[in-house]
């Protein structure tokens, strides 16, 4: 018998999709008006986005390995926003706000996944 997905997991998934959307928009936010980011950056972003969507969907269906993988990848990527913000917050407030919202979305989403009742839902098949 499948247990119903807790609202905490649904909120976490929505926050992860919000962070992904902001990540995809970042090259366009940071570019001067009328300039597009290089094609290689767009291709790399699309590949990373597809992987992220796959991971979020596995989290959404209750796969514990996806939840842990998302946590590990988030921890590994934590220095990147620091260097971005360090290099020029004053130059682009919208970009800095986008990074701050992404960090907040990841933090709150992971908190919801790793605390009850979200946490226990990932172990429902073992009970």
PDB file of N, CA and C in Angstrom, residues 26-119:
ATOM      1  N   UNK A  26      19.640  32.541 -15.040  1.00  0.00           N
ATOM      2  CA  UNK A  26      20.802  33.317 -14.604  1.00  0.00           C
ATOM      3  C   UNK A  26      21.675  33.844 -15.740  1.00  0.00           C
ATOM      4  N   UNK A  27      22.021  33.044 -16.759  1.00  0.00           N
ATOM      5  CA  UNK A  27      22.856  33.599 -17.827  1.00  0.00           C
ATOM      6  C   UNK A  27      22.184  34.759 -18.568  1.00  0.00           C
ATOM      7  N   UNK A  28      20.876  34.735 -18.623  1.00  0.00           N
ATOM      8  CA  UNK A  28      20.153  35.806 -19.311  1.00  0.00           C
ATOM      9  C   UNK A  28      20.005  37.033 -18.405  1.00  0.00           C
ATOM     10  N   UNK A  29      19.924  36.792 -17.103  1.00  0.00           N
ATOM     11  CA  UNK A  29      19.837  37.893 -16.140  1.00  0.00           C
ATOM     12  C   UNK A  29      21.170  38.633 -16.071  1.00  0.00           C
ATOM     13  N   UNK A  30      22.262  37.876 -16.097  1.00  0.00           N
ATOM     14  CA  UNK A  30      23.592  38.465 -15.947  1.00  0.00           C
ATOM     15  C   UNK A  30      24.121  39.114 -17.220  1.00  0.00           C
ATOM     16  N   UNK A  31      23.565  38.780 -18.370  1.00  0.00           N
ATOM     17  CA  UNK A  31      24.052  39.331 -19.631  1.00  0.00           C
ATOM     18  C   UNK A  31      23.556  40.754 -19.819  1.00  0.00           C
ATOM     19  N   UNK A  32      24.380  41.582 -20.429  1.00  0.00           N
ATOM     20  CA  UNK A  32      23.873  42.908 -20.795  1.00  0.00           C
ATOM     21  C   UNK A  32      22.712  42.758 -21.771  1.00  0.00           C
ATOM     22  N   UNK A  33      21.850  43.743 -21.816  1.00  0.00           N
ATOM     23  CA  UNK A  33      20.676  43.667 -22.686  1.00  0.00           C
ATOM     24  C   UNK A  33      21.066  43.364 -24.125  1.00  0.00           C
ATOM     25  N   UNK A  34      20.336  42.450 -24.712  1.00  0.00           N
ATOM     26  CA  UNK A  34      20.557  42.114 -26.113  1.00  0.00           C
ATOM     27  C   UNK A  34      21.616  41.059 -26.359  1.00  0.00           C
ATOM     28  N   UNK A  35      22.444  40.733 -25.364  1.00  0.00           N
ATOM     29  CA  UNK A  35      23.477  39.710 -25.547  1.00  0.00           C
ATOM     30  C   UNK A  35      22.985  38.377 -25.019  1.00  0.00           C
ATOM     31  N   UNK A  36      23.266  37.359 -25.796  1.00  0.00           N
ATOM     32  CA  UNK A  36      22.923  35.997 -25.362  1.00  0.00           C
ATOM     33  C   UNK A  36      24.170  35.326 -24.821  1.00  0.00           C
ATOM     34  N   UNK A  37      24.006  34.387 -23.899  1.00  0.00           N
ATOM     35  CA  UNK A  37      25.172  33.637 -23.428  1.00  0.00           C
ATOM     36  C   UNK A  37      25.702  32.740 -24.553  1.00  0.00           C
ATOM     37  N   UNK A  38      26.971  32.329 -24.476  1.00  0.00           N
ATOM     38  CA  UNK A  38      27.546  31.449 -25.502  1.00  0.00           C
ATOM     39  C   UNK A  38      26.754  30.145 -25.626  1.00  0.00           C
ATOM     40  N   UNK A  39      26.748  29.593 -26.826  1.00  0.00           N
ATOM     41  CA  UNK A  39      26.012  28.356 -27.096  1.00  0.00           C
ATOM     42  C   UNK A  39      26.439  27.200 -26.214  1.00  0.00           C
ATOM     43  N   UNK A  40      27.744  27.098 -25.952  1.00  0.00           N
ATOM     44  CA  UNK A  40      28.234  26.003 -25.108  1.00  0.00           C
ATOM     45  C   UNK A  40      27.657  26.096 -23.700  1.00  0.00           C
ATOM     46  N   UNK A  41      27.498  27.302 -23.212  1.00  0.00           N
ATOM     47  CA  UNK A  41      26.917  27.494 -21.884  1.00  0.00           C
ATOM     48  C   UNK A  41      25.449  27.077 -21.871  1.00  0.00           C
ATOM     49  N   UNK A  42      24.756  27.371 -22.936  1.00  0.00           N
ATOM     50  CA  UNK A  42      23.344  26.984 -23.037  1.00  0.00           C
ATOM     51  C   UNK A  42      23.210  25.469 -23.102  1.00  0.00           C
ATOM     52  N   UNK A  43      24.050  24.818 -23.904  1.00  0.00           N
ATOM     53  CA  UNK A  43      24.003  23.354 -24.026  1.00  0.00           C
ATOM     54  C   UNK A  43      24.331  22.695 -22.688  1.00  0.00           C
ATOM     55  N   UNK A  44      25.370  23.174 -22.015  1.00  0.00           N
ATOM     56  CA  UNK A  44      25.731  22.614 -20.709  1.00  0.00           C
ATOM     57  C   UNK A  44      24.596  22.826 -19.706  1.00  0.00           C
ATOM     58  N   UNK A  45      23.957  23.983 -19.771  1.00  0.00           N
ATOM     59  CA  UNK A  45      22.838  24.262 -18.878  1.00  0.00           C
ATOM     60  C   UNK A  45      21.658  23.343 -19.120  1.00  0.00           C
ATOM     61  N   UNK A  46      21.385  23.055 -20.379  1.00  0.00           N
ATOM     62  CA  UNK A  46      20.266  22.163 -20.714  1.00  0.00           C
ATOM     63  C   UNK A  46      20.554  20.739 -20.224  1.00  0.00           C
ATOM     64  N   UNK A  47      21.775  20.273 -20.414  1.00  0.00           N
ATOM     65  CA  UNK A  47      22.139  18.928 -19.953  1.00  0.00           C
ATOM     66  C   UNK A  47      22.042  18.845 -18.430  1.00  0.00           C
ATOM     67  N   UNK A  48      22.582  19.852 -17.745  1.00  0.00           N
ATOM     68  CA  UNK A  48      22.498  19.871 -16.281  1.00  0.00           C
ATOM     69  C   UNK A  48      21.043  19.957 -15.824  1.00  0.00           C
ATOM     70  N   UNK A  49      20.227  20.733 -16.542  1.00  0.00           N
ATOM     71  CA  UNK A  49      18.807  20.871 -16.179  1.00  0.00           C
ATOM     72  C   UNK A  49      18.079  19.544 -16.342  1.00  0.00           C
ATOM     73  N   UNK A  50      18.367  18.814 -17.392  1.00  0.00           N
ATOM     74  CA  UNK A  50      17.720  17.516 -17.600  1.00  0.00           C
ATOM     75  C   UNK A  50      18.093  16.543 -16.475  1.00  0.00           C
ATOM     76  N   UNK A  51      19.349  16.537 -16.094  1.00  0.00           N
ATOM     77  CA  UNK A  51      19.787  15.687 -14.987  1.00  0.00           C
ATOM     78  C   UNK A  51      19.087  16.097 -13.693  1.00  0.00           C
ATOM     79  N   UNK A  52      18.985  17.404 -13.466  1.00  0.00           N
ATOM     80  CA  UNK A  52      18.339  17.913 -12.255  1.00  0.00           C
ATOM     81  C   UNK A  52      16.858  17.555 -12.229  1.00  0.00           C
ATOM     82  N   UNK A  53      16.184  17.698 -13.360  1.00  0.00           N
ATOM     83  CA  UNK A  53      14.761  17.332 -13.435  1.00  0.00           C
ATOM     84  C   UNK A  53      14.593  15.851 -13.111  1.00  0.00           C
ATOM     85  N   UNK A  54      15.449  15.026 -13.662  1.00  0.00           N
ATOM     86  CA  UNK A  54      15.392  13.585 -13.381  1.00  0.00           C
ATOM     87  C   UNK A  54      15.556  13.322 -11.885  1.00  0.00           C
ATOM     88  N   UNK A  55      16.522  13.988 -11.271  1.00  0.00           N
ATOM     89  CA  UNK A  55      16.762  13.819  -9.845  1.00  0.00           C
ATOM     90  C   UNK A  55      15.566  14.295  -9.020  1.00  0.00           C
ATOM     91  N   UNK A  56      15.007  15.444  -9.376  1.00  0.00           N
ATOM     92  CA  UNK A  56      13.843  15.970  -8.651  1.00  0.00           C
ATOM     93  C   UNK A  56      12.648  15.023  -8.794  1.00  0.00           C
ATOM     94  N   UNK A  57      12.465  14.478  -9.972  1.00  0.00           N
ATOM     95  CA  UNK A  57      11.349  13.544 -10.169  1.00  0.00           C
ATOM     96  C   UNK A  57      11.531  12.273  -9.349  1.00  0.00           C
ATOM     97  N   UNK A  58      12.763  11.784  -9.227  1.00  0.00           N
ATOM     98  CA  UNK A  58      13.001  10.617  -8.378  1.00  0.00           C
ATOM     99  C   UNK A  58      12.776  10.956  -6.912  1.00  0.00           C
ATOM    100  N   UNK A  59      13.105  12.182  -6.504  1.00  0.00           N
ATOM    101  CA  UNK A  59      12.788  12.622  -5.142  1.00  0.00           C
ATOM    102  C   UNK A  59      11.271  12.626  -4.964  1.00  0.00           C
ATOM    103  N   UNK A  60      10.569  13.119  -5.970  1.00  0.00           N
ATOM    104  CA  UNK A  60       9.120  13.236  -5.903  1.00  0.00           C
ATOM    105  C   UNK A  60       8.416  11.881  -5.759  1.00  0.00           C
ATOM    106  N   UNK A  61       9.019  10.832  -6.304  1.00  0.00           N
ATOM    107  CA  UNK A  61       8.393   9.508  -6.169  1.00  0.00           C
ATOM    108  C   UNK A  61       8.917   8.745  -4.950  1.00  0.00           C
ATOM    109  N   UNK A  62       9.825   9.372  -4.187  1.00  0.00           N
ATOM    110  CA  UNK A  62      10.234   8.779  -2.922  1.00  0.00           C
ATOM    111  C   UNK A  62      11.507   7.969  -2.929  1.00  0.00           C
ATOM    112  N   UNK A  63      12.384   8.222  -3.861  1.00  0.00           N
ATOM    113  CA  UNK A  63      13.657   7.490  -3.901  1.00  0.00           C
ATOM    114  C   UNK A  63      14.665   8.153  -2.965  1.00  0.00           C
ATOM    115  N   UNK A  64      15.072   7.423  -1.946  1.00  0.00           N
ATOM    116  CA  UNK A  64      15.992   7.960  -0.946  1.00  0.00           C
ATOM    117  C   UNK A  64      17.350   8.309  -1.551  1.00  0.00           C
ATOM    118  N   UNK A  65      17.841   7.493  -2.489  1.00  0.00           N
ATOM    119  CA  UNK A  65      19.146   7.758  -3.094  1.00  0.00           C
ATOM    120  C   UNK A  65      19.140   9.110  -3.809  1.00  0.00           C
ATOM    121  N   UNK A  66      18.008   9.505  -4.397  1.00  0.00           N
ATOM    122  CA  UNK A  66      17.917  10.784  -5.099  1.00  0.00           C
ATOM    123  C   UNK A  66      17.968  11.940  -4.096  1.00  0.00           C
ATOM    124  N   UNK A  67      17.328  11.760  -2.970  1.00  0.00           N
ATOM    125  CA  UNK A  67      17.336  12.775  -1.916  1.00  0.00           C
ATOM    126  C   UNK A  67      18.761  13.001  -1.418  1.00  0.00           C
ATOM    127  N   UNK A  68      19.497  11.924  -1.208  1.00  0.00           N
ATOM    128  CA  UNK A  68      20.871  12.031  -0.725  1.00  0.00           C
ATOM    129  C   UNK A  68      21.785  12.585  -1.813  1.00  0.00           C
ATOM    130  N   UNK A  69      21.600  12.162  -3.041  1.00  0.00           N
ATOM    131  CA  UNK A  69      22.393  12.692  -4.154  1.00  0.00           C
ATOM    132  C   UNK A  69      22.178  14.191  -4.303  1.00  0.00           C
ATOM    133  N   UNK A  70      20.930  14.634  -4.184  1.00  0.00           N
ATOM    134  CA  UNK A  70      20.635  16.063  -4.289  1.00  0.00           C
ATOM    135  C   UNK A  70      21.333  16.834  -3.169  1.00  0.00           C
ATOM    136  N   UNK A  71      21.323  16.287  -1.976  1.00  0.00           N
ATOM    137  CA  UNK A  71      22.011  16.927  -0.847  1.00  0.00           C
ATOM    138  C   UNK A  71      23.508  17.041  -1.113  1.00  0.00           C
ATOM    139  N   UNK A  72      24.132  15.950  -1.547  1.00  0.00           N
ATOM    140  CA  UNK A  72      25.573  15.941  -1.808  1.00  0.00           C
ATOM    141  C   UNK A  72      25.929  16.940  -2.910  1.00  0.00           C
ATOM    142  N   UNK A  73      25.170  16.945  -4.003  1.00  0.00           N
ATOM    143  CA  UNK A  73      25.452  17.881  -5.091  1.00  0.00           C
ATOM    144  C   UNK A  73      25.247  19.333  -4.654  1.00  0.00           C
ATOM    145  N   UNK A  74      24.275  19.568  -3.801  1.00  0.00           N
ATOM    146  CA  UNK A  74      24.056  20.920  -3.283  1.00  0.00           C
ATOM    147  C   UNK A  74      25.235  21.356  -2.425  1.00  0.00           C
ATOM    148  N   UNK A  75      25.723  20.471  -1.573  1.00  0.00           N
ATOM    149  CA  UNK A  75      26.874  20.801  -0.726  1.00  0.00           C
ATOM    150  C   UNK A  75      28.109  21.062  -1.575  1.00  0.00           C
ATOM    151  N   UNK A  76      28.331  20.235  -2.588  1.00  0.00           N
ATOM    152  CA  UNK A  76      29.491  20.418  -3.466  1.00  0.00           C
ATOM    153  C   UNK A  76      29.429  21.761  -4.198  1.00  0.00           C
ATOM    154  N   UNK A  77      28.223  22.188  -4.545  1.00  0.00           N
ATOM    155  CA  UNK A  77      28.079  23.420  -5.324  1.00  0.00           C
ATOM    156  C   UNK A  77      28.008  24.684  -4.463  1.00  0.00           C
ATOM    157  N   UNK A  78      28.066  24.571  -3.157  1.00  0.00           N
ATOM    158  CA  UNK A  78      27.951  25.746  -2.287  1.00  0.00           C
ATOM    159  C   UNK A  78      29.024  26.823  -2.507  1.00  0.00           C
ATOM    160  N   UNK A  79      30.262  26.491  -2.829  1.00  0.00           N
ATOM    161  CA  UNK A  79      31.240  27.565  -3.052  1.00  0.00           C
ATOM    162  C   UNK A  79      30.937  28.445  -4.272  1.00  0.00           C
ATOM    163  N   UNK A  80      30.269  27.926  -5.268  1.00  0.00           N
ATOM    164  CA  UNK A  80      30.008  28.697  -6.493  1.00  0.00           C
ATOM    165  C   UNK A  80      29.243  29.995  -6.237  1.00  0.00           C
ATOM    166  N   UNK A  81      28.131  29.980  -5.496  1.00  0.00           N
ATOM    167  CA  UNK A  81      27.442  31.250  -5.239  1.00  0.00           C
ATOM    168  C   UNK A  81      28.287  32.240  -4.440  1.00  0.00           C
ATOM    169  N   UNK A  82      29.111  31.720  -3.546  1.00  0.00           N
ATOM    170  CA  UNK A  82      29.978  32.606  -2.763  1.00  0.00           C
ATOM    171  C   UNK A  82      30.907  33.385  -3.689  1.00  0.00           C
ATOM    172  N   UNK A  83      31.547  32.693  -4.637  1.00  0.00           N
ATOM    173  CA  UNK A  83      32.459  33.380  -5.559  1.00  0.00           C
ATOM    174  C   UNK A  83      31.705  34.319  -6.490  1.00  0.00           C
ATOM    175  N   UNK A  84      30.500  33.915  -6.886  1.00  0.00           N
ATOM    176  CA  UNK A  84      29.683  34.793  -7.733  1.00  0.00           C
ATOM    177  C   UNK A  84      29.347  36.081  -6.991  1.00  0.00           C
ATOM    178  N   UNK A  85      28.880  35.942  -5.766  1.00  0.00           N
ATOM    179  CA  UNK A  85      28.497  37.117  -4.983  1.00  0.00           C
ATOM    180  C   UNK A  85      29.714  37.973  -4.631  1.00  0.00           C
ATOM    181  N   UNK A  86      30.841  37.328  -4.418  1.00  0.00           N
ATOM    182  CA  UNK A  86      32.059  38.053  -4.053  1.00  0.00           C
ATOM    183  C   UNK A  86      32.563  38.915  -5.213  1.00  0.00           C
ATOM    184  N   UNK A  87      32.386  38.456  -6.434  1.00  0.00           N
ATOM    185  CA  UNK A  87      32.961  39.162  -7.575  1.00  0.00           C
ATOM    186  C   UNK A  87      32.198  40.410  -7.985  1.00  0.00           C
ATOM    187  N   UNK A  88      30.937  40.539  -7.626  1.00  0.00           N
ATOM    188  CA  UNK A  88      30.276  41.755  -8.064  1.00  0.00           C
ATOM    189  C   UNK A  88      28.827  41.886  -7.683  1.00  0.00           C
ATOM    190  N   UNK A  89      28.525  41.907  -6.429  1.00  0.00           N
ATOM    191  CA  UNK A  89      27.142  42.096  -6.009  1.00  0.00           C
ATOM    192  C   UNK A  89      26.649  43.466  -6.449  1.00  0.00           C
ATOM    193  N   UNK A  90      27.514  44.466  -6.348  1.00  0.00           N
ATOM    194  CA  UNK A  90      27.082  45.822  -6.672  1.00  0.00           C
ATOM    195  C   UNK A  90      26.788  45.987  -8.152  1.00  0.00           C
ATOM    196  N   UNK A  91      27.350  45.129  -8.986  1.00  0.00           N
ATOM    197  CA  UNK A  91      27.144  45.256 -10.421  1.00  0.00           C
ATOM    198  C   UNK A  91      25.766  44.769 -10.854  1.00  0.00           C
ATOM    199  N   UNK A  92      25.212  43.771 -10.173  1.00  0.00           N
ATOM    200  CA  UNK A  92      23.962  43.194 -10.623  1.00  0.00           C
ATOM    201  C   UNK A  92      23.135  42.717  -9.428  1.00  0.00           C
ATOM    202  N   UNK A  93      22.267  43.567  -8.951  1.00  0.00           N
ATOM    203  CA  UNK A  93      21.445  43.225  -7.790  1.00  0.00           C
ATOM    204  C   UNK A  93      20.436  42.128  -8.102  1.00  0.00           C
ATOM    205  N   UNK A  94      19.935  42.096  -9.326  1.00  0.00           N
ATOM    206  CA  UNK A  94      18.958  41.062  -9.694  1.00  0.00           C
ATOM    207  C   UNK A  94      19.619  39.689  -9.680  1.00  0.00           C
ATOM    208  N   UNK A  95      20.825  39.602 -10.227  1.00  0.00           N
ATOM    209  CA  UNK A  95      21.559  38.338 -10.215  1.00  0.00           C
ATOM    210  C   UNK A  95      21.870  37.884  -8.803  1.00  0.00           C
ATOM    211  N   UNK A  96      22.264  38.814  -7.949  1.00  0.00           N
ATOM    212  CA  UNK A  96      22.566  38.481  -6.557  1.00  0.00           C
ATOM    213  C   UNK A  96      21.307  38.021  -5.825  1.00  0.00           C
ATOM    214  N   UNK A  97      20.199  38.683  -6.069  1.00  0.00           N
ATOM    215  CA  UNK A  97      18.940  38.275  -5.441  1.00  0.00           C
ATOM    216  C   UNK A  97      18.529  36.892  -5.925  1.00  0.00           C
ATOM    217  N   UNK A  98      18.758  36.609  -7.203  1.00  0.00           N
ATOM    218  CA  UNK A  98      18.447  35.291  -7.759  1.00  0.00           C
ATOM    219  C   UNK A  98      19.256  34.204  -7.055  1.00  0.00           C
ATOM    220  N   UNK A  99      20.534  34.460  -6.846  1.00  0.00           N
ATOM    221  CA  UNK A  99      21.396  33.496  -6.149  1.00  0.00           C
ATOM    222  C   UNK A  99      20.916  33.296  -4.714  1.00  0.00           C
ATOM    223  N   UNK A 100      20.548  34.372  -4.050  1.00  0.00           N
ATOM    224  CA  UNK A 100      20.069  34.271  -2.671  1.00  0.00           C
ATOM    225  C   UNK A 100      18.785  33.451  -2.590  1.00  0.00           C
ATOM    226  N   UNK A 101      17.867  33.663  -3.526  1.00  0.00           N
ATOM    227  CA  UNK A 101      16.613  32.903  -3.543  1.00  0.00           C
ATOM    228  C   UNK A 101      16.896  31.426  -3.826  1.00  0.00           C
ATOM    229  N   UNK A 102      17.834  31.153  -4.731  1.00  0.00           N
ATOM    230  CA  UNK A 102      18.194  29.760  -5.024  1.00  0.00           C
ATOM    231  C   UNK A 102      18.743  29.070  -3.778  1.00  0.00           C
ATOM    232  N   UNK A 103      19.649  29.741  -3.078  1.00  0.00           N
ATOM    233  CA  UNK A 103      20.217  29.156  -1.857  1.00  0.00           C
ATOM    234  C   UNK A 103      19.132  28.899  -0.815  1.00  0.00           C
ATOM    235  N   UNK A 104      18.246  29.849  -0.656  1.00  0.00           N
ATOM    236  CA  UNK A 104      17.148  29.698   0.297  1.00  0.00           C
ATOM    237  C   UNK A 104      16.227  28.536  -0.107  1.00  0.00           C
ATOM    238  N   UNK A 105      15.901  28.444  -1.387  1.00  0.00           N
ATOM    239  CA  UNK A 105      15.030  27.363  -1.874  1.00  0.00           C
ATOM    240  C   UNK A 105      15.670  25.995  -1.644  1.00  0.00           C
ATOM    241  N   UNK A 106      16.954  25.876  -1.936  1.00  0.00           N
ATOM    242  CA  UNK A 106      17.645  24.604  -1.703  1.00  0.00           C
ATOM    243  C   UNK A 106      17.681  24.271  -0.220  1.00  0.00           C
ATOM    244  N   UNK A 107      18.016  25.265   0.597  1.00  0.00           N
ATOM    245  CA  UNK A 107      18.107  25.020   2.035  1.00  0.00           C
ATOM    246  C   UNK A 107      16.782  24.599   2.648  1.00  0.00           C
ATOM    247  N   UNK A 108      15.734  25.328   2.341  1.00  0.00           N
ATOM    248  CA  UNK A 108      14.410  24.999   2.891  1.00  0.00           C
ATOM    249  C   UNK A 108      13.926  23.652   2.346  1.00  0.00           C
ATOM    250  N   UNK A 109      14.117  23.420   1.050  1.00  0.00           N
ATOM    251  CA  UNK A 109      13.693  22.155   0.453  1.00  0.00           C
ATOM    252  C   UNK A 109      14.403  20.961   1.076  1.00  0.00           C
ATOM    253  N   UNK A 110      15.706  21.068   1.256  1.00  0.00           N
ATOM    254  CA  UNK A 110      16.447  19.967   1.876  1.00  0.00           C
ATOM    255  C   UNK A 110      16.048  19.784   3.333  1.00  0.00           C
ATOM    256  N   UNK A 111      15.804  20.870   4.029  1.00  0.00           N
ATOM    257  CA  UNK A 111      15.339  20.769   5.413  1.00  0.00           C
ATOM    258  C   UNK A 111      14.027  19.983   5.464  1.00  0.00           C
ATOM    259  N   UNK A 112      13.110  20.298   4.556  1.00  0.00           N
ATOM    260  CA  UNK A 112      11.811  19.614   4.533  1.00  0.00           C
ATOM    261  C   UNK A 112      11.961  18.125   4.212  1.00  0.00           C
ATOM    262  N   UNK A 113      12.932  17.782   3.378  1.00  0.00           N
ATOM    263  CA  UNK A 113      13.127  16.377   3.007  1.00  0.00           C
ATOM    264  C   UNK A 113      13.810  15.562   4.106  1.00  0.00           C
ATOM    265  N   UNK A 114      14.615  16.239   4.921  1.00  0.00           N
ATOM    266  CA  UNK A 114      15.393  15.513   5.921  1.00  0.00           C
ATOM    267  C   UNK A 114      14.832  15.630   7.337  1.00  0.00           C
ATOM    268  N   UNK A 115      13.653  16.221   7.485  1.00  0.00           N
ATOM    269  CA  UNK A 115      12.974  16.262   8.775  1.00  0.00           C
ATOM    270  C   UNK A 115      11.616  15.584   8.625  1.00  0.00           C
ATOM    271  N   UNK A 116      11.057  15.151   9.736  1.00  0.00           N
ATOM    272  CA  UNK A 116       9.755  14.470   9.682  1.00  0.00           C
ATOM    273  C   UNK A 116       8.656  15.460   9.359  1.00  0.00           C
ATOM    274  N   UNK A 117       7.630  15.041   8.665  1.00  0.00           N
ATOM    275  CA  UNK A 117       7.305  13.720   8.152  1.00  0.00           C
ATOM    276  C   UNK A 117       7.925  13.415   6.781  1.00  0.00           C
ATOM    277  N   UNK A 118       8.569  14.414   6.166  1.00  0.00           N
ATOM    278  CA  UNK A 118       9.180  14.160   4.861  1.00  0.00           C
ATOM    279  C   UNK A 118      10.205  13.048   4.900  1.00  0.00           C
ATOM    280  N   UNK A 119      11.040  13.051   5.926  1.00  0.00           N
ATOM    281  CA  UNK A 119      12.092  12.048   6.063  1.00  0.00           C
ATOM    282  C   UNK A 119      11.520  10.637   6.130  1.00  0.00           C
TER     283      UNK A 119
END
